[in-house]
Amino acid sequence: MTLLKTFRSYFLLFCLPFCFYPLHAAPQENPGASAARQPSERDGQHDFDFEIGMWKTRLKVSARLQHPFAGPDTWSEYQGISVVRKIWDGKGNIVELEVDGPAGHLEGLSLRLYNPQSRQWSLNFASSKVGIVGVPTVGEFKNGRGEFYDQETINGRVMLVRNVWSDITPNSGHFEQAFSDDGGKTWETNWVATDTRVTDESATVGTSLPQNAAGRDGQHDFDFSFGTWKTHIKRLQHPLSGSTTWLEYEGTSDVRKIWNGRASLGETEADGPAGHLEALSLRLYNPEARQWNLTYSGGQGGTLSVASSGEFKNGRAEFFDTEPFNGKNILVRQVWSDITPSSCHFEQAFSEDGGKTWEVNWIATDTRVSDESDKAQ
């Protein structure tokens, strides 16, 4: 049940910044309590709590994963380990998975985010071979069964994709993925996983992917960020409007590594005059492009932002993307600089003229926390 759909990308192809979350990432300000819910309304933000912990995974993959509704219906088996950790007290979680089988050693992750408005989950998948977040799959749990759907183009054909969690107990669960090319009338299963909870951590021995020592490829550029940081943030209140009013926040960020540093997840909380901020950042390294893809989410939105792509050169990192803002398409630039073992600087800027001029709207200065007493301050 912790299996990652984007391993499909691997087969098709081959057979959070730690303290910063840009304005376009929509970190949510919460100056007061949220609107009261009706007692009859079900809040599903803890639906995935059953999965927190470590699991042994037995995976079966159909040959039709690559060629849906065609070819032989033969299956390959993989064995591995997945670890599930909470984010935001269960309103989000991240799954890290490693399996071994006929195609070799595979790594993946799933970042799940709960949307309190729609009361649905958005599931975002990636594999270490690609380093890009796939199309989000959205859905919910009912009567102990979780169903999640999206639409994707596979081999030039548009199909529905369905993910289902079922047979959930405290120590086991079942997951299936299926495709449909007739609007959901019929489904062809191509991915089946059975998970069993691990009580002995020695079961994880041998699941780590060895590092690639051949030359500098950038996969450890963000290693400096691992740990806990104190964050001072300045945010321009109304970008691209002539505004000169800045809001300030103080907070803390925690960053942990994924895939031995080739990905990382940062969780940030900060407070200021405008309220409380919760945010996360997911960074994924693309080993083919030798670039990083950065996505962000706020604690109330349940979705990931547009990915910003870029790389480090001479100790400085620049990342770019394009996206709509106030009805116009703009360029977004993020820059890391002044990086030391105990501090660093981040700026985000917008451009309306194709990069000729830039307006900075987000500035963050971070200082490493050396012990818990520093964090408490």
Short mmCIF file of C-alpha atoms in Angstrom, two decimals, residues 18-21 225-233 249-255 267-270 342-346 363-377:
data_model
loop_
_atom_site.label_atom_id
_atom_site.label_comp_id
_atom_site.label_asym_id
_atom_site.label_seq_id
_atom_site.Cartn_x
_atom_site.Cartn_y
_atom_site.Cartn_z
CA PHE A 18 14.68 23.71 3.57
CA CYS A 19 13.61 27.02 5.05
CA PHE A 20 12.08 28.87 2.16
CA TYR A 21 8.76 28.58 0.44
CA SER A 225 20.90 22.02 4.51
CA PHE A 226 20.30 18.89 6.57
CA GLY A 227 19.39 19.62 10.19
CA THR A 228 17.47 22.28 12.11
CA TRP A 229 17.58 26.02 11.32
CA LYS A 230 16.29 29.31 12.70
CA THR A 231 14.68 31.33 9.91
CA HIS A 232 14.14 35.09 9.53
CA ILE A 233 11.81 35.79 6.59
CA TYR A 249 8.43 36.27 10.30
CA GLU A 250 10.59 34.23 12.67
CA GLY A 251 10.54 30.47 12.63
CA THR A 252 12.25 27.10 12.53
CA SER A 253 12.92 24.62 9.75
CA ASP A 254 13.84 20.95 9.86
CA VAL A 255 15.37 19.18 6.85
CA GLU A 267 9.30 21.43 7.04
CA THR A 268 9.01 25.06 8.17
CA GLU A 269 6.86 26.91 10.70
CA ALA A 270 7.12 30.67 11.24
CA SER A 342 26.00 27.47 9.76
CA SER A 343 24.14 30.01 7.60
CA CYS A 344 22.79 30.84 4.15
CA HIS A 345 20.73 33.38 2.23
CA PHE A 346 17.74 32.93 -0.07
CA ILE A 363 14.17 37.14 1.53
CA ALA A 364 15.24 34.57 4.09
CA THR A 365 18.33 34.36 6.27
CA ASP A 366 18.94 31.10 8.10
CA THR A 367 21.18 30.16 11.00
CA ARG A 368 21.85 26.58 12.02
CA VAL A 369 20.48 25.48 15.40
CA SER A 370 23.28 23.87 17.38
CA ASP A 371 21.17 22.42 20.20
CA GLU A 372 17.62 22.26 21.57
CA SER A 373 18.09 25.37 23.73
CA ASP A 374 18.78 27.39 20.57
CA LYS A 375 15.64 25.96 18.96
CA ALA A 376 13.53 26.90 21.99
CA GLN A 377 14.59 30.54 21.63
#
